[in-house]
Amino acid sequence: MDSIVVRGGNELNGQIPIAGAKNAALTLMPATLLSEEPLTLTNMPRLSDIGTLTQLLESLGAEITSMADGRVKAMSTHGKINHVAEYDIVRKMRASNLVLGPLLAREGQAVVSLPGGCAIGARPMDIHTNGLEAMGAEIELKDGYLHAKAPLKGLQGAVIDFPFASVGATENILMAATLAKGTTVINNAAREPEIVDLADCLRKMGAQIDGDGTSTITVQGVDRLGAATHPVVTDRIELGTFMLVPAFTGGEVECLGGRLDLIGAFVEKIQAAGLEVTETDKGLKVKRVSDRVKAVDVTTEPFPGFPTDLQAQMMAMLCIADGTSVLEEKIFENRFMHAPELVRMGADISVEGGTATVTGVQKMKGAPVMATDLRASVSLILAGLAAEGETVVNRVYHLDRGYEFVERKLSAVGADVERVKGQ
Ligand code: EPZ
């Protein structure tokens, strides 16, 4: 397994290109199952998760051609497709569950392995399955697989009230509803930019969708969807991650492709902590106002609130802030695994259930640390940029799931960081 070695202390200056959003690409790709016509996605990020989903879709019968060094994926699924999503692929990545809605809508049946829990929580699928059952699907859990069938005449439109604004459930139901008979309304839908990006792509394919980006989405089912070409929206989590860099190193970075509308609540928070954010014609420029950021309190919420996927990165910054901060993780039940690793680097953090209290220290010390999940991995690299000495982040396969060429992007702006190939 590869490791990434960071030697802290350099001031970083320059431009960091932001890739297409992992969490948009992972829901846009299954949309190819909804049509026999080709779907071409551009501005694709080059990530191992994309490789995993490509493998799954090909196992279902999709033909997928990568072009432009992986930035373009041309996909098509014509004729009979296999409706069984095998455990050995789905277990690698929860987002594989996003083939459930499209398979049901296209084939009238789907057998999708439950993804199983992951490091950050149990992550059940009850909101997905209850929604699809409201549309007439019959779903049974057997041997760890969801066996789903739509009645002979296919899925029916329905009014669906979500108990929680689940991102994945919104995406699964939205895709299924495009081909259902009649009108579907999702109340308390997730509002993330990745949902709007999916809706934009589905509309290009001929879907009739209104209200995406708000809590109420309305879909008029159509008989079939056509071809489309669609650019993946900028990755707001990679953007937020790299916007934090000056907090650790000083200097000024410009995140190319950055857009304020993707990360409103996050920007307000980092400005309160003492980072100055300026819009340019190429993206967002960030620098630290003084020589140390200030403590701020953070609570994670569904969009447009503070994103849970930026909580670990924010905690790393607050470890060296002036003062004490309280972080509340409201989305996942176990998303503080980066805390003990940061403590190994000298951070002062105490965790009580879903609340972490962080008292900033003047300096962190480099240490060998363990990546536990995708966002925790990158928070350790950020901490290493400010730490005295050398930080070795192990198990960076987590990192490669969601950040393309992170060591290249950081070296390009002056960081002393390198990847060491594992045995
Ligand atoms: C998406 O996961 C993202 N993944 C996650 O990003 C992100 O953290 C999450 O949304 C929240 O923003 C992708 O888009 C591929 P949820 P998802 O359904 O759809 C509970 C990353 O680092 N829940 O909004 O799985 C669930 O257990 C990843 O890129 C149910 O209880 O998130 C969790 O506590 C991590 N029942 C909460 O809701 C359900 O049926 C949020 O889940 C579904 C979810």
Short mmCIF file of C-alpha atoms and ligand atoms in Angstrom, two decimals:
data_model
loop_
_atom_site.label_atom_id
_atom_site.label_comp_id
_atom_site.label_asym_id
_atom_site.label_seq_id
_atom_site.Cartn_x
_atom_site.Cartn_y
_atom_site.Cartn_z
CA MET A 1 0.00 0.00 0.00
CA ASP A 2 1.33 3.44 -0.92
CA SER A 3 2.12 6.13 1.64
CA ILE A 4 2.36 9.87 1.28
CA VAL A 5 5.22 11.67 3.03
CA VAL A 6 4.77 15.35 3.90
CA ARG A 7 7.52 17.59 5.29
CA GLY A 8 5.88 20.66 6.79
CA GLY A 9 6.88 24.31 6.94
CA ASN A 10 6.86 25.51 3.32
CA GLU A 11 4.76 28.52 2.36
CA LEU A 12 2.50 27.53 -0.55
CA ASN A 13 1.67 29.82 -3.46
CA GLY A 14 0.13 29.22 -6.86
CA GLN A 15 -2.81 27.69 -8.73
CA ILE A 16 -4.57 24.43 -7.89
CA PRO A 17 -6.90 22.98 -10.57
CA ILE A 18 -10.14 21.57 -9.14
CA ALA A 19 -11.49 18.42 -10.81
CA GLY A 20 -15.02 17.34 -11.64
CA ALA A 21 -17.03 16.19 -8.62
CA LYS A 22 -16.62 12.58 -7.53
CA ASN A 23 -20.08 12.59 -5.97
CA ALA A 24 -21.65 13.96 -9.15
CA ALA A 25 -19.84 11.52 -11.45
CA LEU A 26 -20.91 8.58 -9.26
CA THR A 27 -24.59 9.38 -9.78
CA LEU A 28 -24.33 10.58 -13.39
CA MET A 29 -22.74 7.34 -14.59
CA PRO A 30 -25.65 5.04 -13.53
CA ALA A 31 -27.98 7.35 -15.51
CA THR A 32 -26.70 5.59 -18.64
CA LEU A 33 -28.90 2.64 -17.58
CA LEU A 34 -32.00 4.80 -18.13
CA SER A 35 -31.56 5.03 -21.89
CA GLU A 36 -30.52 2.88 -24.86
CA GLU A 37 -28.90 5.99 -26.34
CA PRO A 38 -25.30 7.06 -25.56
CA LEU A 39 -24.47 9.20 -22.54
CA THR A 40 -21.13 11.05 -22.68
CA LEU A 41 -19.73 12.68 -19.54
CA THR A 42 -16.90 15.24 -19.76
CA ASN A 43 -14.77 16.87 -17.02
CA MET A 44 -14.67 13.45 -15.35
CA PRO A 45 -12.34 13.12 -12.32
CA ARG A 46 -9.68 10.37 -12.54
CA LEU A 47 -10.36 8.43 -9.30
CA SER A 48 -10.37 4.82 -8.20
CA ASP A 49 -14.08 5.10 -7.29
CA ILE A 50 -14.81 5.90 -10.93
CA GLY A 51 -12.91 2.77 -11.91
CA THR A 52 -14.98 0.69 -9.48
CA LEU A 53 -18.27 2.03 -10.83
CA THR A 54 -17.08 1.52 -14.41
CA GLN A 55 -16.41 -2.13 -13.54
CA LEU A 56 -19.90 -2.49 -12.02
CA LEU A 57 -21.70 -0.86 -14.97
CA GLU A 58 -19.75 -3.02 -17.43
CA SER A 59 -20.81 -6.10 -15.43
CA LEU A 60 -24.40 -4.94 -16.02
CA GLY A 61 -23.79 -4.73 -19.76
CA ALA A 62 -22.79 -1.09 -20.28
CA GLU A 63 -20.19 -0.33 -22.95
CA ILE A 64 -17.87 2.35 -21.58
CA THR A 65 -15.05 4.05 -23.49
CA SER A 66 -12.62 6.35 -21.70
CA MET A 67 -11.05 9.18 -23.70
CA ALA A 68 -8.91 12.28 -23.15
CA ASP A 69 -6.82 10.64 -20.44
CA GLY A 70 -9.95 9.54 -18.54
CA ARG A 71 -11.59 12.97 -18.54
CA VAL A 72 -14.30 11.78 -20.95
CA LYS A 73 -16.46 8.66 -20.56
CA ALA A 74 -18.71 7.61 -23.44
CA MET A 75 -21.26 5.07 -22.20
CA SER A 76 -24.11 3.12 -23.73
CA THR A 77 -26.38 0.25 -22.64
CA HIS A 78 -28.47 -1.11 -25.47
CA GLY A 79 -30.35 -4.40 -25.56
CA LYS A 80 -30.73 -6.78 -22.65
CA ILE A 81 -28.79 -5.83 -19.54
CA ASN A 82 -27.85 -7.89 -16.51
CA HIS A 83 -29.76 -6.66 -13.47
CA VAL A 84 -27.58 -8.20 -10.74
CA ALA A 85 -25.02 -5.94 -9.00
CA GLU A 86 -22.59 -8.34 -7.34
CA TYR A 87 -21.40 -7.95 -3.72
CA ASP A 88 -17.69 -8.14 -4.54
CA ILE A 89 -17.96 -4.88 -6.50
CA VAL A 90 -20.66 -3.11 -4.45
CA ARG A 91 -18.85 -3.71 -1.15
CA LYS A 92 -15.94 -1.59 -2.40
CA MET A 93 -18.07 1.50 -2.75
CA ARG A 94 -21.46 2.39 -1.30
CA ALA A 95 -22.32 4.63 -4.26
CA SER A 96 -22.81 1.44 -6.28
CA ASN A 97 -26.27 1.43 -4.71
CA LEU A 98 -27.16 4.18 -7.18
CA VAL A 99 -27.80 1.54 -9.86
CA LEU A 100 -30.91 0.36 -7.95
CA GLY A 101 -33.32 3.06 -9.16
CA PRO A 102 -32.14 3.07 -12.78
CA LEU A 103 -32.18 -0.76 -13.05
CA LEU A 104 -35.71 -0.92 -11.66
CA ALA A 105 -36.89 1.81 -14.03
CA ARG A 106 -35.22 0.24 -17.09
CA GLU A 107 -35.57 -3.49 -16.46
CA GLY A 108 -38.41 -3.71 -13.95
CA GLN A 109 -36.10 -5.68 -11.71
CA ALA A 110 -32.82 -5.33 -9.81
CA VAL A 111 -30.73 -7.43 -7.46
CA VAL A 112 -28.30 -5.11 -5.69
CA SER A 113 -26.06 -6.12 -2.82
CA LEU A 114 -26.49 -4.02 0.29
CA PRO A 115 -23.20 -2.06 0.36
CA GLY A 116 -22.56 -2.93 3.97
CA GLY A 117 -21.41 -0.40 6.53
CA CYS A 118 -18.24 1.57 6.08
CA ALA A 119 -15.86 3.30 8.45
CA ILE A 120 -18.08 6.32 9.01
CA GLY A 121 -21.33 4.57 9.84
CA ALA A 122 -23.96 1.88 9.23
CA ARG A 123 -25.41 3.76 6.25
CA PRO A 124 -28.71 1.87 5.82
CA MET A 125 -30.87 2.19 2.69
CA ASP A 126 -34.36 2.38 4.23
CA ILE A 127 -35.11 5.81 2.72
CA HIS A 128 -34.17 4.49 -0.75
CA THR A 129 -36.31 1.33 -0.45
CA ASN A 130 -39.33 3.00 1.20
CA GLY A 131 -39.38 5.54 -1.64
CA LEU A 132 -39.21 2.90 -4.36
CA GLU A 133 -41.91 0.83 -2.62
CA ALA A 134 -44.14 3.91 -2.62
CA MET A 135 -43.69 3.85 -6.42
CA GLY A 136 -44.95 0.28 -6.54
CA ALA A 137 -41.69 -1.67 -6.29
CA GLU A 138 -41.63 -4.90 -4.26
CA ILE A 139 -38.31 -5.15 -2.40
CA GLU A 140 -37.07 -8.05 -0.30
CA LEU A 141 -33.74 -8.43 1.51
CA LYS A 142 -32.26 -11.90 0.96
CA ASP A 143 -28.67 -13.08 1.60
CA GLY A 144 -27.46 -9.47 1.86
CA TYR A 145 -28.99 -8.55 -1.48
CA LEU A 146 -31.97 -6.28 -2.16
CA HIS A 147 -34.24 -8.16 -4.58
CA ALA A 148 -36.43 -5.51 -6.20
CA LYS A 149 -39.22 -5.94 -8.73
CA ALA A 150 -41.48 -3.38 -10.36
CA PRO A 151 -44.99 -4.60 -11.20
CA LEU A 152 -45.71 -5.51 -14.81
CA LYS A 153 -46.75 -2.02 -15.77
CA GLY A 154 -43.58 -0.51 -14.30
CA LEU A 155 -43.04 2.04 -11.54
CA GLN A 156 -45.84 4.51 -10.78
CA GLY A 157 -45.40 8.15 -9.81
CA ALA A 158 -45.97 8.84 -6.08
CA VAL A 159 -45.72 11.54 -3.43
CA ILE A 160 -42.72 10.57 -1.23
CA ASP A 161 -41.90 12.23 2.10
CA PHE A 162 -38.25 11.71 3.13
CA PRO A 163 -37.64 11.54 6.92
CA PHE A 164 -34.14 12.88 6.22
CA ALA A 165 -32.75 14.72 3.17
CA SER A 166 -30.71 11.73 2.00
CA VAL A 167 -28.46 12.52 -0.99
CA GLY A 168 -28.32 8.98 -2.37
CA ALA A 169 -32.02 8.30 -1.85
CA THR A 170 -32.88 11.55 -3.65
CA GLU A 171 -30.68 10.47 -6.57
CA ASN A 172 -32.08 6.92 -6.74
CA ILE A 173 -35.72 8.07 -6.62
CA LEU A 174 -35.09 10.97 -9.04
CA MET A 175 -33.60 8.61 -11.64
CA ALA A 176 -36.37 6.00 -11.17
CA ALA A 177 -39.08 8.66 -11.42
CA THR A 178 -37.93 9.87 -14.87
CA LEU A 179 -39.40 6.70 -16.44
CA ALA A 180 -42.26 6.05 -13.97
CA LYS A 181 -45.86 6.44 -15.08
CA GLY A 182 -47.30 9.73 -13.85
CA THR A 183 -45.94 12.35 -11.45
CA THR A 184 -43.52 11.84 -8.59
CA VAL A 185 -42.99 14.44 -5.85
CA ILE A 186 -40.07 14.10 -3.41
CA ASN A 187 -40.62 16.15 -0.23
CA ASN A 188 -37.58 16.94 1.95
CA ALA A 189 -35.31 16.10 -0.98
CA ALA A 190 -31.56 16.69 -0.68
CA ARG A 191 -30.45 20.03 -2.20
CA GLU A 192 -26.77 19.31 -2.90
CA PRO A 193 -25.26 20.73 -6.14
CA GLU A 194 -24.68 17.14 -7.29
CA ILE A 195 -28.48 16.65 -7.33
CA VAL A 196 -28.90 19.72 -9.55
CA ASP A 197 -26.10 18.46 -11.81
CA LEU A 198 -27.87 15.07 -12.15
CA ALA A 199 -31.19 16.79 -12.90
CA ASP A 200 -29.51 18.98 -15.55
CA CYS A 201 -28.10 15.87 -17.23
CA LEU A 202 -31.42 13.97 -17.05
CA ARG A 203 -33.23 16.96 -18.59
CA LYS A 204 -30.75 16.88 -21.49
CA MET A 205 -31.78 13.22 -21.90
CA GLY A 206 -35.45 14.30 -22.09
CA ALA A 207 -36.57 13.99 -18.47
CA GLN A 208 -39.14 16.46 -17.07
CA ILE A 209 -37.86 17.63 -13.67
CA ASP A 210 -38.62 20.74 -11.59
CA GLY A 211 -37.49 21.94 -8.18
CA ASP A 212 -34.06 20.28 -8.05
CA GLY A 213 -31.91 22.27 -5.60
CA THR A 214 -34.96 22.89 -3.40
CA SER A 215 -36.56 20.55 -0.85
CA THR A 216 -39.39 19.60 -3.25
CA ILE A 217 -38.60 17.92 -6.55
CA THR A 218 -41.37 17.11 -9.07
CA VAL A 219 -40.86 14.66 -11.94
CA GLN A 220 -43.24 13.92 -14.83
CA GLY A 221 -42.44 10.41 -16.05
CA VAL A 222 -41.73 9.96 -19.79
CA ASP A 223 -41.72 6.82 -21.95
CA ARG A 224 -38.03 6.91 -22.85
CA LEU A 225 -34.89 8.98 -22.50
CA GLY A 226 -32.44 9.87 -25.25
CA ALA A 227 -28.76 10.68 -25.71
CA ALA A 228 -26.86 13.46 -23.94
CA THR A 229 -23.42 14.94 -23.39
CA HIS A 230 -22.86 16.56 -19.99
CA PRO A 231 -19.91 18.16 -18.11
CA VAL A 232 -19.50 17.03 -14.50
CA VAL A 233 -19.87 19.94 -12.05
CA THR A 234 -16.77 21.17 -10.13
CA ASP A 235 -15.98 19.15 -6.98
CA ARG A 236 -17.00 21.41 -4.06
CA ILE A 237 -15.32 19.10 -1.53
CA GLU A 238 -11.95 19.07 -3.30
CA LEU A 239 -12.41 22.85 -3.68
CA GLY A 240 -13.06 23.36 0.03
CA THR A 241 -10.16 21.09 0.91
CA PHE A 242 -7.61 23.10 -1.08
CA MET A 243 -9.07 26.46 -0.01
CA LEU A 244 -7.91 25.59 3.52
CA VAL A 245 -4.25 25.22 2.50
CA PRO A 246 -3.20 28.83 3.34
CA ALA A 247 -4.50 28.32 6.89
CA PHE A 248 -1.74 25.72 7.34
CA THR A 249 1.08 27.25 5.30
CA GLY A 250 0.49 30.96 4.72
CA GLY A 251 0.87 32.19 1.15
CA GLU A 252 -1.94 32.45 -1.39
CA VAL A 253 -3.57 29.76 -3.58
CA GLU A 254 -6.02 30.17 -6.46
CA CYS A 255 -8.42 27.23 -6.85
CA LEU A 256 -9.17 27.05 -10.58
CA GLY A 257 -12.83 26.40 -11.38
CA GLY A 258 -13.91 27.28 -7.83
CA ARG A 259 -17.43 28.73 -7.47
CA LEU A 260 -18.86 30.42 -4.36
CA ASP A 261 -22.39 29.08 -4.99
CA LEU A 262 -21.13 25.53 -4.38
CA ILE A 263 -19.79 26.16 -0.85
CA GLY A 264 -21.61 29.12 0.72
CA ALA A 265 -21.77 27.99 4.36
CA PHE A 266 -18.17 26.71 4.26
CA VAL A 267 -16.84 30.03 2.91
CA GLU A 268 -18.61 32.00 5.65
CA LYS A 269 -16.99 29.74 8.25
CA ILE A 270 -13.44 30.00 6.92
CA GLN A 271 -13.79 33.78 6.55
CA ALA A 272 -14.82 33.92 10.22
CA ALA A 273 -11.67 31.92 11.00
CA GLY A 274 -9.50 34.50 9.22
CA LEU A 275 -9.13 33.34 5.62
CA GLU A 276 -9.73 35.94 2.91
CA VAL A 277 -11.59 34.60 -0.15
CA THR A 278 -11.59 36.55 -3.43
CA GLU A 279 -13.42 35.65 -6.65
CA THR A 280 -11.24 35.85 -9.77
CA ASP A 281 -12.07 35.18 -13.43
CA LYS A 282 -10.45 31.75 -13.02
CA GLY A 283 -11.87 30.67 -9.65
CA LEU A 284 -11.35 31.51 -5.97
CA LYS A 285 -8.20 32.99 -4.40
CA VAL A 286 -7.54 32.36 -0.69
CA LYS A 287 -4.99 33.73 1.76
CA ARG A 288 -4.62 33.94 5.54
CA VAL A 289 -5.36 37.40 6.98
CA SER A 290 -2.92 37.10 9.93
CA ASP A 291 -0.26 34.59 10.93
CA ARG A 292 -2.75 32.28 12.69
CA VAL A 293 -6.42 31.41 12.06
CA LYS A 294 -9.00 31.79 14.81
CA ALA A 295 -11.15 29.10 16.46
CA VAL A 296 -14.73 28.77 15.12
CA ASP A 297 -17.58 26.37 15.96
CA VAL A 298 -18.87 24.05 13.20
CA THR A 299 -22.03 21.94 12.87
CA THR A 300 -22.45 19.72 9.80
CA GLU A 301 -25.82 19.84 8.03
CA PRO A 302 -27.36 18.85 4.69
CA PHE A 303 -26.71 21.39 1.91
CA PRO A 304 -26.73 24.40 2.02
CA GLY A 305 -25.32 23.92 5.54
CA PHE A 306 -21.69 23.10 6.37
CA PRO A 307 -20.79 19.87 4.46
CA THR A 308 -19.94 16.77 6.50
CA ASP A 309 -17.34 15.93 3.82
CA LEU A 310 -15.32 18.99 4.89
CA GLN A 311 -15.55 18.35 8.63
CA ALA A 312 -12.28 16.38 8.93
CA GLN A 313 -10.36 19.00 6.94
CA MET A 314 -11.82 21.79 9.13
CA MET A 315 -10.88 19.89 12.29
CA ALA A 316 -7.28 19.68 11.09
CA MET A 317 -7.25 23.46 10.64
CA LEU A 318 -8.80 24.11 14.05
CA CYS A 319 -6.04 22.02 15.65
CA ILE A 320 -3.65 24.95 15.03
CA ALA A 321 -6.18 27.78 15.44
CA ASP A 322 -6.06 30.39 18.20
CA GLY A 323 -8.68 29.28 20.74
CA THR A 324 -11.12 26.43 21.34
CA SER A 325 -13.64 25.18 18.75
CA VAL A 326 -16.60 22.81 19.03
CA LEU A 327 -17.40 20.59 16.02
CA GLU A 328 -20.74 18.79 15.86
CA GLU A 329 -21.09 15.95 13.31
CA LYS A 330 -24.83 15.59 12.67
CA ILE A 331 -24.82 13.53 9.46
CA PHE A 332 -22.82 10.38 10.29
CA GLU A 333 -22.57 8.54 13.57
CA ASN A 334 -18.85 7.82 13.46
CA ARG A 335 -16.95 10.43 11.54
CA PHE A 336 -14.19 11.48 13.96
CA MET A 337 -11.66 8.73 13.21
CA HIS A 338 -9.17 11.36 12.08
CA ALA A 339 -9.17 12.79 15.65
CA PRO A 340 -6.89 10.17 17.28
CA GLU A 341 -4.50 10.43 14.32
CA LEU A 342 -4.35 14.23 14.71
CA VAL A 343 -3.74 13.75 18.45
CA ARG A 344 -0.69 11.64 17.52
CA MET A 345 0.58 14.80 15.82
CA GLY A 346 0.14 16.82 19.02
CA ALA A 347 -3.42 18.07 18.59
CA ASP A 348 -5.61 18.70 21.64
CA ILE A 349 -8.99 17.11 20.83
CA SER A 350 -11.61 15.52 23.05
CA VAL A 351 -14.51 13.58 21.48
CA GLU A 352 -17.86 12.95 23.18
CA GLY A 353 -20.31 11.14 20.87
CA GLY A 354 -20.99 13.43 17.90
CA THR A 355 -19.18 16.40 19.43
CA ALA A 356 -15.44 17.13 19.23
CA THR A 357 -13.80 19.94 21.21
CA VAL A 358 -10.54 21.18 19.71
CA THR A 359 -8.12 23.52 21.51
CA GLY A 360 -5.59 24.96 19.08
CA VAL A 361 -1.87 24.34 19.65
CA GLN A 362 0.99 26.49 18.35
CA LYS A 363 2.66 23.69 16.44
CA MET A 364 1.87 20.10 15.47
CA LYS A 365 4.60 17.48 15.12
CA GLY A 366 4.99 15.17 12.12
CA ALA A 367 4.29 11.49 12.85
CA PRO A 368 3.36 8.25 11.07
CA VAL A 369 -0.48 8.28 10.86
CA MET A 370 -3.18 6.05 9.43
CA ALA A 371 -5.81 7.09 6.92
CA THR A 372 -9.18 5.57 7.88
CA ASP A 373 -11.56 7.03 5.33
CA LEU A 374 -11.44 9.30 2.33
CA ARG A 375 -11.78 12.71 3.96
CA ALA A 376 -9.80 11.76 7.07
CA SER A 377 -6.86 10.92 4.79
CA VAL A 378 -6.65 14.37 3.29
CA SER A 379 -7.06 16.07 6.69
CA LEU A 380 -3.85 14.31 7.81
CA ILE A 381 -1.99 15.59 4.76
CA LEU A 382 -3.19 19.14 5.47
CA ALA A 383 -2.02 18.82 9.08
CA GLY A 384 1.34 17.56 7.80
CA LEU A 385 1.79 20.74 5.74
CA ALA A 386 1.90 22.77 8.96
CA ALA A 387 3.59 20.23 11.23
CA GLU A 388 7.25 20.29 12.25
CA GLY A 389 9.15 17.43 10.62
CA GLU A 390 7.86 14.53 8.59
CA THR A 391 4.33 13.06 8.49
CA VAL A 392 3.82 9.69 6.84
CA VAL A 393 0.18 9.02 5.89
CA ASN A 394 -0.35 5.30 5.37
CA ARG A 395 -3.15 3.48 3.51
CA VAL A 396 -3.58 6.27 0.97
CA TYR A 397 -5.80 4.06 -1.17
CA HIS A 398 -8.56 5.84 0.74
CA LEU A 399 -7.22 9.12 -0.62
CA ASP A 400 -7.07 7.91 -4.21
CA ARG A 401 -10.80 7.23 -4.08
CA GLY A 402 -11.62 10.93 -3.95
CA TYR A 403 -8.62 13.11 -4.79
CA GLU A 404 -6.85 12.96 -8.13
CA PHE A 405 -3.07 13.43 -7.97
CA VAL A 406 -3.17 15.22 -4.60
CA GLU A 407 0.62 15.09 -4.14
CA ARG A 408 1.15 16.54 -7.63
CA LYS A 409 -1.29 19.39 -7.00
CA LEU A 410 0.34 20.27 -3.67
CA SER A 411 3.94 19.94 -4.94
CA ALA A 412 3.05 22.29 -7.80
CA VAL A 413 2.38 25.08 -5.27
CA GLY A 414 5.54 24.42 -3.25
CA ALA A 415 4.73 21.63 -0.81
CA ASP A 416 7.39 19.10 0.12
CA VAL A 417 5.21 16.02 -0.44
CA GLU A 418 5.87 12.73 -2.19
CA ARG A 419 4.17 9.37 -2.72
CA VAL A 420 6.16 6.34 -1.61
CA LYS A 421 5.14 3.17 -3.45
CA GLY A 422 4.02 0.39 -1.07
CA GLN A 423 5.54 -3.10 -1.20
C1 EPZ B 1 -23.49 11.03 -0.03
O1 EPZ B 1 -23.56 9.80 0.66
C2 EPZ B 1 -22.02 11.23 -0.37
N1 EPZ B 1 -21.56 10.14 -1.23
C3 EPZ B 1 -21.20 11.26 0.91
O2 EPZ B 1 -19.84 11.53 0.55
C4 EPZ B 1 -21.71 12.41 1.77
O3 EPZ B 1 -21.00 12.42 2.99
C5 EPZ B 1 -23.21 12.22 2.04
O4 EPZ B 1 -23.91 12.12 0.79
C6 EPZ B 1 -23.80 13.37 2.84
O5 EPZ B 1 -23.60 14.56 2.17
C7 EPZ B 1 -21.86 10.17 -2.55
O6 EPZ B 1 -22.52 11.08 -3.03
C8 EPZ B 1 -21.34 9.03 -3.37
P1 EPZ B 1 -26.95 10.24 2.73
P2 EPZ B 1 -25.01 9.13 0.95
O7 EPZ B 1 -27.87 9.22 2.13
O8 EPZ B 1 -25.90 9.36 -0.20
C9 EPZ B 1 -28.48 8.14 6.71
C10 EPZ B 1 -17.51 11.23 0.53
O9 EPZ B 1 -16.65 11.36 1.39
N2 EPZ B 1 -29.35 7.36 5.80
O10 EPZ B 1 -27.28 11.69 2.60
O11 EPZ B 1 -24.79 7.76 1.42
C11 EPZ B 1 -27.03 7.71 6.57
O12 EPZ B 1 -26.77 6.59 7.39
C12 EPZ B 1 -18.83 10.55 0.87
O13 EPZ B 1 -17.42 11.64 -0.66
C13 EPZ B 1 -30.31 6.52 6.33
O14 EPZ B 1 -30.45 6.43 7.53
O15 EPZ B 1 -25.48 10.04 2.18
C14 EPZ B 1 -26.27 8.92 7.02
O16 EPZ B 1 -26.17 8.93 8.42
C15 EPZ B 1 -18.87 10.07 2.31
N3 EPZ B 1 -31.10 5.80 5.49
C16 EPZ B 1 -27.16 10.08 6.55
O17 EPZ B 1 -28.47 9.51 6.32
C17 EPZ B 1 -30.97 5.87 4.12
O18 EPZ B 1 -31.73 5.20 3.39
C18 EPZ B 1 -26.66 10.75 5.28
O19 EPZ B 1 -26.73 9.81 4.27
C19 EPZ B 1 -29.97 6.73 3.59
C20 EPZ B 1 -29.18 7.47 4.45
#
